[in-house]
Short mmCIF file of C-alpha atoms and ligand atoms in Angstrom, two decimals:
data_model
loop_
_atom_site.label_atom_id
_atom_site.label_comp_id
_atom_site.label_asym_id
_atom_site.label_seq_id
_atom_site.Cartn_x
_atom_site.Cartn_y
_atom_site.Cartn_z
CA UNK M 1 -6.70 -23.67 13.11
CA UNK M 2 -9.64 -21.55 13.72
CA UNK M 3 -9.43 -18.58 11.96
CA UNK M 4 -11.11 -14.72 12.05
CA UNK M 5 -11.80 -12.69 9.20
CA UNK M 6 -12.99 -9.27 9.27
CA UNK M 7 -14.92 -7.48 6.84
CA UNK M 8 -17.93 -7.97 4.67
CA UNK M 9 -17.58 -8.61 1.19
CA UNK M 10 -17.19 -10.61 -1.69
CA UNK M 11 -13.15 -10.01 -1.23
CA UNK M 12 -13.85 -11.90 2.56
CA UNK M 13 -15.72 -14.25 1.16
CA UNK M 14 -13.53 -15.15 -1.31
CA UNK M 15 -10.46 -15.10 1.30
CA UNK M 16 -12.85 -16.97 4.22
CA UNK M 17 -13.58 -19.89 1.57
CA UNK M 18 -9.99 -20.68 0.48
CA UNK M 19 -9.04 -20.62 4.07
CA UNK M 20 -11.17 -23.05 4.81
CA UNK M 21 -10.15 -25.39 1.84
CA UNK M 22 -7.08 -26.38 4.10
CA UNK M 23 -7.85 -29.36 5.97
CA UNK M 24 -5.90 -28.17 8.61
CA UNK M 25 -8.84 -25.14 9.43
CA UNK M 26 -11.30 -26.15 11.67
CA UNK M 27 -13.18 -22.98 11.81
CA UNK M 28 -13.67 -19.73 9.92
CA UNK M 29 -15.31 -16.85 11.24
CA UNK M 30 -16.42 -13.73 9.16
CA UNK M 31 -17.14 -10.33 11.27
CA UNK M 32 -19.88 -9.53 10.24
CA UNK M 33 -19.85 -10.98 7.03
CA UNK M 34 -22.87 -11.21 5.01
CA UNK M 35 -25.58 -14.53 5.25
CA UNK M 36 -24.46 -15.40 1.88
CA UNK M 37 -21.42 -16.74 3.03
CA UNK M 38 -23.18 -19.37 5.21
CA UNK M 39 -23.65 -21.55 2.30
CA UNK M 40 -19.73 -22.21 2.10
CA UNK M 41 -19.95 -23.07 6.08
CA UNK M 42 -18.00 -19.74 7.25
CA UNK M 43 -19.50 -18.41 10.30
CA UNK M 44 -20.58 -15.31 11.00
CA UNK M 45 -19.93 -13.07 14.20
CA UNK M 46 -22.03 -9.97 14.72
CA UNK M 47 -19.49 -7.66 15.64
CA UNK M 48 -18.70 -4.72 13.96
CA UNK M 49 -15.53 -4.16 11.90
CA UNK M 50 -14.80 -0.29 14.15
CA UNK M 51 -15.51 -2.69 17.59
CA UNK M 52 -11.78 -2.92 17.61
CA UNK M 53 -12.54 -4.66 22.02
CA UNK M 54 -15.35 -6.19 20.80
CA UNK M 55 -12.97 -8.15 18.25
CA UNK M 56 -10.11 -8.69 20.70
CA UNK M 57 -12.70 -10.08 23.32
CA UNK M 58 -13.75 -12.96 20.63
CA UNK M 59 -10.58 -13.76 19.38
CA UNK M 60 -9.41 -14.59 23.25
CA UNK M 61 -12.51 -16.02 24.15
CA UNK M 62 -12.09 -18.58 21.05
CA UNK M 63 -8.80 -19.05 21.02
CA UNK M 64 -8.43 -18.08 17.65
CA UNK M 65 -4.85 -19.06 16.09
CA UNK M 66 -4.74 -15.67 13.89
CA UNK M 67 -6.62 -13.00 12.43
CA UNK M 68 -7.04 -11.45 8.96
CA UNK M 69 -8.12 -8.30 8.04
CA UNK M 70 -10.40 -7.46 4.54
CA UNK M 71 -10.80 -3.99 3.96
CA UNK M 72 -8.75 -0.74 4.60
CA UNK M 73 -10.72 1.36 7.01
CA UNK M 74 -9.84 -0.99 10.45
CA UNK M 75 -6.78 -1.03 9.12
CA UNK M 76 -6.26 2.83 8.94
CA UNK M 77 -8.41 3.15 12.48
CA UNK M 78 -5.60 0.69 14.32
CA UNK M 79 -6.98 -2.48 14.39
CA UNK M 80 -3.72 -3.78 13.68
CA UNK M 81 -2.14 -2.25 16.47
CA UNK M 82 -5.03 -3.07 19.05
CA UNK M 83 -4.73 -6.62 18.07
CA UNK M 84 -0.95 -6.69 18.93
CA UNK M 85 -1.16 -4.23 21.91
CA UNK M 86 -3.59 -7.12 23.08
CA UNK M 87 -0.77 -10.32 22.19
CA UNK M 88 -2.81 -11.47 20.06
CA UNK M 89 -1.72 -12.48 16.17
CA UNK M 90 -2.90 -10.79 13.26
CA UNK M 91 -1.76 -10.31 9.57
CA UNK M 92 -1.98 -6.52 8.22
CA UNK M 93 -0.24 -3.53 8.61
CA UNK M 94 0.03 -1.01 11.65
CA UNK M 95 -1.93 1.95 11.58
CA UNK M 96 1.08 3.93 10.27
CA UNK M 97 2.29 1.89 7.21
CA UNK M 98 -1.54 1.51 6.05
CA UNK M 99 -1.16 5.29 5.44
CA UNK M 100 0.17 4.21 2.36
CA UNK M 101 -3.38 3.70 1.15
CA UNK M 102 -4.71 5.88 3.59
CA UNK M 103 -2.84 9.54 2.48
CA UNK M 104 -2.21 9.91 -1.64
CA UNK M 105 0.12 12.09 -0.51
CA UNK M 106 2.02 9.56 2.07
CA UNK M 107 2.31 7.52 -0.95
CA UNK M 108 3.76 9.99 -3.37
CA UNK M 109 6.24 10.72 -0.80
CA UNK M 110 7.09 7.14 -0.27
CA UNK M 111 7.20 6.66 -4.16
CA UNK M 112 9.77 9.95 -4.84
CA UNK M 113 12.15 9.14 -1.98
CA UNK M 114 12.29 5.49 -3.35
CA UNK M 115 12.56 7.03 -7.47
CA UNK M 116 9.29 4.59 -7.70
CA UNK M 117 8.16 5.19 -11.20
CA UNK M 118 4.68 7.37 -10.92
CA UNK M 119 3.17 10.11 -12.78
CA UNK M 120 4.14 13.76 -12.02
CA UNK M 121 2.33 15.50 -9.28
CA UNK M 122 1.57 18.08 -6.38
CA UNK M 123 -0.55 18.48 -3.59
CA UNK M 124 -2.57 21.14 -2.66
CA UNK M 125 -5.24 22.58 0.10
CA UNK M 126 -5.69 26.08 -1.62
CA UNK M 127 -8.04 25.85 -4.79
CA UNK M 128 -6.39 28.78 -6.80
CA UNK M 129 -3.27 27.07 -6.57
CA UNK M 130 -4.55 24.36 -7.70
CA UNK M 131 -6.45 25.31 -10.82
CA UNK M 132 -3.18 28.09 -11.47
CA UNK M 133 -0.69 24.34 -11.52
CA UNK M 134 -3.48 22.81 -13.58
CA UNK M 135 -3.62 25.88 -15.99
CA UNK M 136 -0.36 25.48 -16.46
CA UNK M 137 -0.08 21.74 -17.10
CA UNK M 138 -3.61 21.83 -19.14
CA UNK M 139 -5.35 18.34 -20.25
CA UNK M 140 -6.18 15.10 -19.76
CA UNK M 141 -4.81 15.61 -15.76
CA UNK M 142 -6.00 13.57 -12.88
CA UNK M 143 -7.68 15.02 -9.92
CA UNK M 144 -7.46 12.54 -6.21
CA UNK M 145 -8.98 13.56 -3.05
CA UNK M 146 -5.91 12.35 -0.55
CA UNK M 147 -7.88 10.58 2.04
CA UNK M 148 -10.36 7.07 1.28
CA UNK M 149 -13.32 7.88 -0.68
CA UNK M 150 -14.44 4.43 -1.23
CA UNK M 151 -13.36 4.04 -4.63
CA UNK M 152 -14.82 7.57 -6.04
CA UNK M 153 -12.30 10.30 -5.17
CA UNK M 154 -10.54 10.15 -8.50
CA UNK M 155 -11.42 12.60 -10.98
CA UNK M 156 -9.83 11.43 -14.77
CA UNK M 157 -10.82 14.70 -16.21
CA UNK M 158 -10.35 14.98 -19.71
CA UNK M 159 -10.77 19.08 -20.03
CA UNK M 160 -9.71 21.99 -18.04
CA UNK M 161 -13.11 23.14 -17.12
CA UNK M 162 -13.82 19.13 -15.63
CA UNK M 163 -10.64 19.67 -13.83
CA UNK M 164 -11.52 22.70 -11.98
CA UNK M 165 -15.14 21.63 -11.19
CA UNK M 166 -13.27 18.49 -9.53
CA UNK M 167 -11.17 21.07 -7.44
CA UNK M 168 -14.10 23.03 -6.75
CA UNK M 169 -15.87 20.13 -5.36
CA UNK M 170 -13.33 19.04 -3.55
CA UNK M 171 -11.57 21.97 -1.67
CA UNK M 172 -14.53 24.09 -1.87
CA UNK M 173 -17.48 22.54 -1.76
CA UNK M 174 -16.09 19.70 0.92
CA UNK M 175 -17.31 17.14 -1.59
CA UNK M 176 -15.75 14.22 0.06
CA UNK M 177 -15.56 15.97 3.46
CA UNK M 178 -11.85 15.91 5.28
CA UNK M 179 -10.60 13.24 2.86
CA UNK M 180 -11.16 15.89 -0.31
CA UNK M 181 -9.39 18.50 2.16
CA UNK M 182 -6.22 17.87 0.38
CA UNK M 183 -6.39 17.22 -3.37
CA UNK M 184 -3.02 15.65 -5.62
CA UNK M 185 -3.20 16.67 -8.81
CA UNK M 186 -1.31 14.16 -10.73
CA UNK M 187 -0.06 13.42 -14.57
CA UNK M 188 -2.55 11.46 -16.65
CA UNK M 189 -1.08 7.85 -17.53
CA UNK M 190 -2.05 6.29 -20.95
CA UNK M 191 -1.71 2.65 -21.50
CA UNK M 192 -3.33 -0.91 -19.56
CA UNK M 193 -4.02 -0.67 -15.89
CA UNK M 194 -3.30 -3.93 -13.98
CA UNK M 195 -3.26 -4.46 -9.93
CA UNK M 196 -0.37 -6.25 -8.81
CA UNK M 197 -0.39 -7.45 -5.00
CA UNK M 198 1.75 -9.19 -2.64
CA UNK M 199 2.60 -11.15 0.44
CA UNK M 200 4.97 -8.54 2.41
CA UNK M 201 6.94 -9.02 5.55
CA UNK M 202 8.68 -6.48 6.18
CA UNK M 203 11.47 -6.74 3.19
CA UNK M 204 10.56 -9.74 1.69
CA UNK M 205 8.21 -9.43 -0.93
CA UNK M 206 5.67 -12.58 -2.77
CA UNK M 207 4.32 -11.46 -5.35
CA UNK M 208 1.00 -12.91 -6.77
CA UNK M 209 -0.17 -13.29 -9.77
CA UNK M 210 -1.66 -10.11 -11.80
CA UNK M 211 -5.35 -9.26 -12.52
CA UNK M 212 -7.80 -6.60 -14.16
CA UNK M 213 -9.77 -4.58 -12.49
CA UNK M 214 -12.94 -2.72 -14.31
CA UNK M 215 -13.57 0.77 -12.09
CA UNK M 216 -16.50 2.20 -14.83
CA UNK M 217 -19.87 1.22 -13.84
CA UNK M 218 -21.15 0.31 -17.88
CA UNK M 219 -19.40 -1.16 -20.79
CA UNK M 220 -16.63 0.12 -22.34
CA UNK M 221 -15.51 1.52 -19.59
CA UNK M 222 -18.11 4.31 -19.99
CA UNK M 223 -19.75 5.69 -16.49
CA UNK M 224 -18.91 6.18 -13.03
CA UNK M 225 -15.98 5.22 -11.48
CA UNK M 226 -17.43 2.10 -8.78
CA UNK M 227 -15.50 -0.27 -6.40
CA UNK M 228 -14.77 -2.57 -9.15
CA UNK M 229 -17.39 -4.46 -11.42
CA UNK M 230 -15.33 -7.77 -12.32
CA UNK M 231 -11.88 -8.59 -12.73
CA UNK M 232 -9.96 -11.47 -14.57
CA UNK M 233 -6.65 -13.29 -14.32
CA UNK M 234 -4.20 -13.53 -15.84
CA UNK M 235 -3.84 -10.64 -17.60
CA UNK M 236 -2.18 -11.98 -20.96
CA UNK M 237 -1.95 -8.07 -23.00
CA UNK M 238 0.70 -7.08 -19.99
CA UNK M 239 3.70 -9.56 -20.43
CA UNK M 240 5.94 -11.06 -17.32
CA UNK M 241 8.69 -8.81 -18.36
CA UNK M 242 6.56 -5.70 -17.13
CA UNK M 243 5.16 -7.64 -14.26
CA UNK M 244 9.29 -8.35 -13.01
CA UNK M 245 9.91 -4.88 -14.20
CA UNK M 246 7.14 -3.92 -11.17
CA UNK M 247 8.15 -5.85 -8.82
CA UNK M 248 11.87 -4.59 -9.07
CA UNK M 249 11.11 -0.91 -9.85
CA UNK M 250 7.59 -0.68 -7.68
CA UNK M 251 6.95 -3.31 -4.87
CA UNK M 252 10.57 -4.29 -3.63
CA UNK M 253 11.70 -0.42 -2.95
CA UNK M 254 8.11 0.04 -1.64
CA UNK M 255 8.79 -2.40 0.83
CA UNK M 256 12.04 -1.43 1.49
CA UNK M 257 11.39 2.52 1.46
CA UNK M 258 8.57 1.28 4.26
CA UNK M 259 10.94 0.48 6.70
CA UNK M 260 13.52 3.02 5.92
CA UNK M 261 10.66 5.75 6.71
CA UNK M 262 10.16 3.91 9.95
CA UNK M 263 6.59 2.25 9.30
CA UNK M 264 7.76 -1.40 7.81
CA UNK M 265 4.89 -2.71 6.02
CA UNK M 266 3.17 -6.53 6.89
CA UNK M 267 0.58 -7.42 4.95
CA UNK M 268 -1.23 -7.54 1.18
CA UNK M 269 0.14 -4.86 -0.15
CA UNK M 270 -1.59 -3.67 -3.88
CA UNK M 271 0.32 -1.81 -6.16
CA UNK M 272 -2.28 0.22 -8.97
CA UNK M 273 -0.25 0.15 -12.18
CA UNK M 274 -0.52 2.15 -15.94
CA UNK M 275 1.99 0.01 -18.64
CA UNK M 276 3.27 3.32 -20.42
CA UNK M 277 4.87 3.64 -22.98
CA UNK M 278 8.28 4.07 -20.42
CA UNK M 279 7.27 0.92 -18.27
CA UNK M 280 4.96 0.27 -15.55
CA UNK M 281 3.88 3.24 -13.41
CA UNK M 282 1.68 3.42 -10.17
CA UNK M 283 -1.33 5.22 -9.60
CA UNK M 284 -1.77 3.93 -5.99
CA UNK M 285 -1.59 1.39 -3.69
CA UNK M 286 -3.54 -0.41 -1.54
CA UNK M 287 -2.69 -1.92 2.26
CA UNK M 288 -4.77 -4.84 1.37
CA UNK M 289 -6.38 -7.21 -0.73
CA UNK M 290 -8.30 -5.47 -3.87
CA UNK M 291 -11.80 -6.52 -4.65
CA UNK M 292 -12.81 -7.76 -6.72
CA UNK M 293 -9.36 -9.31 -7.75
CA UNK M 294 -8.84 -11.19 -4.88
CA UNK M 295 -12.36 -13.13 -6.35
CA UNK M 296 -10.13 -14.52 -9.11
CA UNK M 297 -6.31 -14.21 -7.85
CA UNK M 298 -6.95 -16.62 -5.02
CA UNK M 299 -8.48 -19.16 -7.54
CA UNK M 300 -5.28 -19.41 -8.98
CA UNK M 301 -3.20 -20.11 -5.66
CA UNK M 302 -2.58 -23.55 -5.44
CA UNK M 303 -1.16 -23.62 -1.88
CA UNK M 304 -3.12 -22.73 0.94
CA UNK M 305 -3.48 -19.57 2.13
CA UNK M 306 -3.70 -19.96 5.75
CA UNK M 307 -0.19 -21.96 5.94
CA UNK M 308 0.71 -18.87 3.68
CA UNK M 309 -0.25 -16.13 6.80
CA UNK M 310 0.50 -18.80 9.14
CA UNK M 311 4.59 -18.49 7.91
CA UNK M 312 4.54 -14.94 7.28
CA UNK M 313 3.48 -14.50 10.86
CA UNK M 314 6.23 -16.97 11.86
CA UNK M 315 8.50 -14.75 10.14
CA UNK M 316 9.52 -18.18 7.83
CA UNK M 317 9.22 -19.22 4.20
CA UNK M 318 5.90 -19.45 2.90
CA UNK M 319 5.58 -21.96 0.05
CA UNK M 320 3.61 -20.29 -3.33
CA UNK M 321 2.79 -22.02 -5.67
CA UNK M 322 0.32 -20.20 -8.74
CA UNK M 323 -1.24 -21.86 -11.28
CA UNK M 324 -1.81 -21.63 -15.41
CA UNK M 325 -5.81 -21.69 -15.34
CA UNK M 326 -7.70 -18.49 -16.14
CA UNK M 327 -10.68 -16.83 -13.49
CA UNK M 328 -13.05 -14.31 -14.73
CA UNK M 329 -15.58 -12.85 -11.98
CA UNK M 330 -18.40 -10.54 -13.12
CA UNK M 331 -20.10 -8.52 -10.60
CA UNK M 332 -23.88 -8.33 -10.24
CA UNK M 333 -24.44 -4.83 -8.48
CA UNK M 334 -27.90 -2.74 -7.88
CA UNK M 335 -29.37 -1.02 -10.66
CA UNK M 336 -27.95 2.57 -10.02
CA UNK M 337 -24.97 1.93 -8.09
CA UNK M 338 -22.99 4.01 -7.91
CA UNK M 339 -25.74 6.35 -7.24
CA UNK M 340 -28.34 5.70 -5.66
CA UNK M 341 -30.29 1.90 -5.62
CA UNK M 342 -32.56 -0.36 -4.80
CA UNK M 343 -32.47 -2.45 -2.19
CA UNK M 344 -34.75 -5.89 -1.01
CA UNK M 345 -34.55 -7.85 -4.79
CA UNK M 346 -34.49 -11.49 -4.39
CA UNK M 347 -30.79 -12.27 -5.24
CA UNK M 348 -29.48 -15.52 -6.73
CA UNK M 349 -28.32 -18.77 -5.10
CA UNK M 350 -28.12 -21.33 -7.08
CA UNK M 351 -25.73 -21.96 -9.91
CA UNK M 352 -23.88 -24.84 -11.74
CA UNK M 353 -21.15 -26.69 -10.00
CA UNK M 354 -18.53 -24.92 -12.58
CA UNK M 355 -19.20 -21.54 -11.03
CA UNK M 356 -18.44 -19.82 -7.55
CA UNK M 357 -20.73 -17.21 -6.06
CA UNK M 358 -19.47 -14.49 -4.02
CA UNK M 359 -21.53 -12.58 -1.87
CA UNK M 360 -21.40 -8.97 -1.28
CA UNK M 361 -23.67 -6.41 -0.61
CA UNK M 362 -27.05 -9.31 0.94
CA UNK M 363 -29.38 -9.92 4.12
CA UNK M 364 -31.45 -12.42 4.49
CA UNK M 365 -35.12 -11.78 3.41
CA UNK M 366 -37.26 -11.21 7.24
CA UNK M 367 -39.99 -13.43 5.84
CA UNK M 368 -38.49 -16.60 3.99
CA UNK M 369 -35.38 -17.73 4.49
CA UNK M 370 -34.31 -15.73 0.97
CA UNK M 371 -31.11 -13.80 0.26
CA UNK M 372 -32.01 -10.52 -0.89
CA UNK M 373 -29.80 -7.35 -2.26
CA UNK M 374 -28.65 -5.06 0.62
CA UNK M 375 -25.94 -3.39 -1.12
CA UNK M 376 -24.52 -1.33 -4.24
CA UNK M 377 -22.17 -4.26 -5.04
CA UNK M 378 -24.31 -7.17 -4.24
CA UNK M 379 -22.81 -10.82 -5.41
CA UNK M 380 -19.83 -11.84 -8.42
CA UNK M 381 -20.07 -14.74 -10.63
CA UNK M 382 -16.66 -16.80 -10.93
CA UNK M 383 -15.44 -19.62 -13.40
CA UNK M 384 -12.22 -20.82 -13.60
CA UNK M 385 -11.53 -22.51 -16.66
CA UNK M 386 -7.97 -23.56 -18.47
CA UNK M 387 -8.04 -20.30 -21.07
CA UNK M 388 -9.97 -16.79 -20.17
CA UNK M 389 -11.82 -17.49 -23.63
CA UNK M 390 -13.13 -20.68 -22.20
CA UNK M 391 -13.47 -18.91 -18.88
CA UNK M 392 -15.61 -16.14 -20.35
CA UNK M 393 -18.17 -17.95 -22.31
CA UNK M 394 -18.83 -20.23 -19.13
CA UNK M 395 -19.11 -16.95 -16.94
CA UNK M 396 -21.54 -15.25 -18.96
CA UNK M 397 -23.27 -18.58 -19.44
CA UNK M 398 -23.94 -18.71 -15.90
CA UNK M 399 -25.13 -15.49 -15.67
CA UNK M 400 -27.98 -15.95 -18.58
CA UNK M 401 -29.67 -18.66 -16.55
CA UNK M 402 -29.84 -16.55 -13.51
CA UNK M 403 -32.93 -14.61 -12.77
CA UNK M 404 -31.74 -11.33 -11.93
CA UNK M 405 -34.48 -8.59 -10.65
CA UNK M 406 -33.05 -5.19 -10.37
CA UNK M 407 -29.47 -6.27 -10.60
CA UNK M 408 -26.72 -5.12 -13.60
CA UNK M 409 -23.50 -6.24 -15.08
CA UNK M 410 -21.18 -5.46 -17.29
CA UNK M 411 -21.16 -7.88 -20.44
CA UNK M 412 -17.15 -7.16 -21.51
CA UNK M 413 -15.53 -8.60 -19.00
CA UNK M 414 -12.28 -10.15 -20.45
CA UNK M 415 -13.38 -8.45 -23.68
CA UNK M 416 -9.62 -6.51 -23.67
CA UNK M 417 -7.65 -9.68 -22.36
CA UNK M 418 -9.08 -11.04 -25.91
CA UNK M 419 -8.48 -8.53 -28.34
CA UNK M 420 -5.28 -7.15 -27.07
CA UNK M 421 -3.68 -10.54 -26.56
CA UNK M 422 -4.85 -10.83 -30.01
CA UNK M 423 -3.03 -7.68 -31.53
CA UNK M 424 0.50 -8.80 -29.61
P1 LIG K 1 -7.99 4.83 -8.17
O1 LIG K 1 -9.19 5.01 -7.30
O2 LIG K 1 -6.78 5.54 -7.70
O3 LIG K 1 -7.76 3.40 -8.53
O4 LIG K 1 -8.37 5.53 -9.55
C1 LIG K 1 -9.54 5.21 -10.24
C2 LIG K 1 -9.25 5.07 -11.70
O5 LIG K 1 -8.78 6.31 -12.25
C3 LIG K 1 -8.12 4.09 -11.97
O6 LIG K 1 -8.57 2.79 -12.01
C4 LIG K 1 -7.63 4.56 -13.32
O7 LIG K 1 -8.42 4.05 -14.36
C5 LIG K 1 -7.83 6.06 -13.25
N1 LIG K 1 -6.57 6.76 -12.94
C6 LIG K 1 -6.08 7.03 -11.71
N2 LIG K 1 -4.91 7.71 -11.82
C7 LIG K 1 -4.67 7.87 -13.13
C8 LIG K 1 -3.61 8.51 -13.90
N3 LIG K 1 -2.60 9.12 -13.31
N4 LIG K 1 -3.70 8.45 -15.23
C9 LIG K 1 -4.74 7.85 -15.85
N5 LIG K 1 -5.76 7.26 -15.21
C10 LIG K 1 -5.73 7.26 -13.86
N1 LIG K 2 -10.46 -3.23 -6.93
C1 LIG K 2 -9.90 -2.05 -6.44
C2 LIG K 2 -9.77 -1.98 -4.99
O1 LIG K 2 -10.00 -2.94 -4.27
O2 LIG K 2 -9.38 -0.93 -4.50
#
């Protein structure tokens, strides 16, 4: 097999690396990629992820046997659809069923025709409306721009007045430009967040195993909301009864209600869940892998991933198999991301045997032949050990002997895994 990935970041590098753990995978390529993903053999290709012929023309010209596709915004501009238009193979939704991610609103209506358990809500394009429904409801209340906002269109406010700034910025002030044109103005959910993805085709659903995410830039979960700044599987303070409970109540009528609505879903499809107090609810999904969980879920697959797409896209079986070891993955990011940052800071790239590096956000240096930071989310550190305990003291281990210049982390990852798993 010789294989295309598309994307750029520590979630392709993570996915390019197990593909090419099969045997049976001659050749990965990662467009564009990043240089630190050289180092694990996966090629790069400089085309861009929005050169939708540019893509099409490589994948005939090497004869590659599939295609996979990393983040959401190809998938929401088509690529999907080009690739097929084209005959060629490819493993992602259609334009239309990524809207899932791609519209807040999409999704909510997806969720209520399908009595998918999610917390109350209404859109709106007119501010006064708005801030009259969230008068009405009053605090904590959750403000989401409907279109992609990389991460940072979700507004947790915890007061009135930080509810109707977020509306202000957003249908007023054109804060996150045409996606922010539309805000939802949903129910705040208390209880443990996990991110539960699967393998769909069409109506049959795989479900992986479950992870953490960490969205706050600082400790504590304290800061600005980010892409993600580690993640850690399994996720032992959310038990398998709530995890079945999702996949019955959440993923298998999402699937379903896909097709029903006309836009049948193929793909990874990431469900965002709150464990309430009334059972596991979803704050959004995803039409794709999540980074950085995808850094530690695909540690624990024990079957390979490309004979996993290769089925799918063969419309047969796929064989799963997950194992019991834990994966922690701590993300080294730019001081100031989210904000602004630095870039150009000589980045890491060596590390013992027991850890994985995953490259994000690099170039390589024009002078030496040096990786250097390029992005907000620069590299994660990964160790897989046989208990998240274990797996966390070798993690931060790692990290201590690194010589990091201009680069931040969070220092509680798997910190809640512990004392919560504790407490049950
Ligand atoms: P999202 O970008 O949709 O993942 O949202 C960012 C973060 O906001 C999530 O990771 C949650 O921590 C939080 N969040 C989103 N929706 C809700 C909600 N309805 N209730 C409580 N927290 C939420
Ligand atoms: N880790 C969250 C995301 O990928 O959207």
């Amino acid at each position: 097999m010789k294989l295309l990935i598309i994307g750029s970041g520590g979630r392709e590098h993570a996915i390019a690396k197990k593909c090419l753990a099969d045997p049976e995978v001659q050749q990965v390529f990662c467009a564009p990629g990043n240089p630190g993903m050289q180092k694990d053999g996966i090629d790069l290709i400089a085309i861009a992820e929005s050169d939708h012929q540019g893509l099409i023309d490589f994948a005939i010209d090497q004869q590659i046997t599939w295609t996979f596709v990393g983040p959401e915004v190809p998938l929401l501009n088509g690529i999907v659809d080009d690739f097929r238009a084209a005959g060629l193979p490819i493993f992602g939704p259609s334009k239309q069923a990524a809207m899932i991610e791609g519209s807040k609103e999409f999704a909510k209506e997806i969720m209520v025709a399908n009595q998918i358990p999610t917390g109350a809500y209404r859109s709106f394009s007119n501010s006064r409306e708005a801030k009259a429904y969230i008068a009405d409801k009053g605090a904590p209340i959750v403000i989401k721009a409907d279109g992609l906002a990389a991460g940072k269109g979700v507004v947790v406010a915890l007061t009135l007045e930080e509810a109707f700034d977020a509306v202000t910025a957003m249908l007023e002030q054109n804060a996150f430009g045409e996606s922010g044109a539309k805000v939802v103005v949903e129910e705040f959910l208390a209880g443990e967040e996990f991110s539960l993805l699967a393998f769909v085709n069409q109506e049959k659903v795989y479900p992986m195993v479950i992870a953490q995410d960490h969205k706050r830039a600082f400790d504590h979960d304290l800061g600005p909301n980010t892409g993600g700044m580690g993640a850690y599987s399994p996720v032992p303070q959310i038990s398998q009864a709530i995890v079945d409970q999702a996949v019955r109540e959440v993923l298998r009528p999402a699937a379903q209600g896909m097709i029903d609505h006309g836009t049948p879903f193929i793909g990874i499809l990431y469900a965002g869940l709150i464990a309430t107090a009334e059972g596991p609810k979803v704050i959004e999904f995803n039409a794709r892998f999540g980074d950085p969980e995808t850094q530690v879920v695909l540690n624990r697959l024990d079957s390979s991933l490309p004979q996993i797409i290769s089925a799918l896209l063969a419309d047969e079986e796929p064989e799963i198999v997950w194992n019991n070891q834990a994966s922690i993955g701590v993300v080294l990011a730019a001081e100031g991301y989210p904000g602004i940052y630095q870039k150009g800071m000589i980045v890491p790239t060596e590390a013992p045997d027991a850890a994985q590096l995953y490259y994000a956000g690099v170039a390589t240096s024009a002078e030496e032949n040096l990786l250097v930071a390029n992005g907000g989310r620069v590299m994660l550190v990964e160790v897989t050990a046989q208990d998240l305990a274990t797996a966390q003291t070798g993690v931060y281990q790692v990290i201590d002997e690194l010589t990091l210049d201009g680069l931040f982390y969070r220092k509680d990852i798997g910190d809640k895994a512990l004392r919560l798993a504790k407490e049950i």
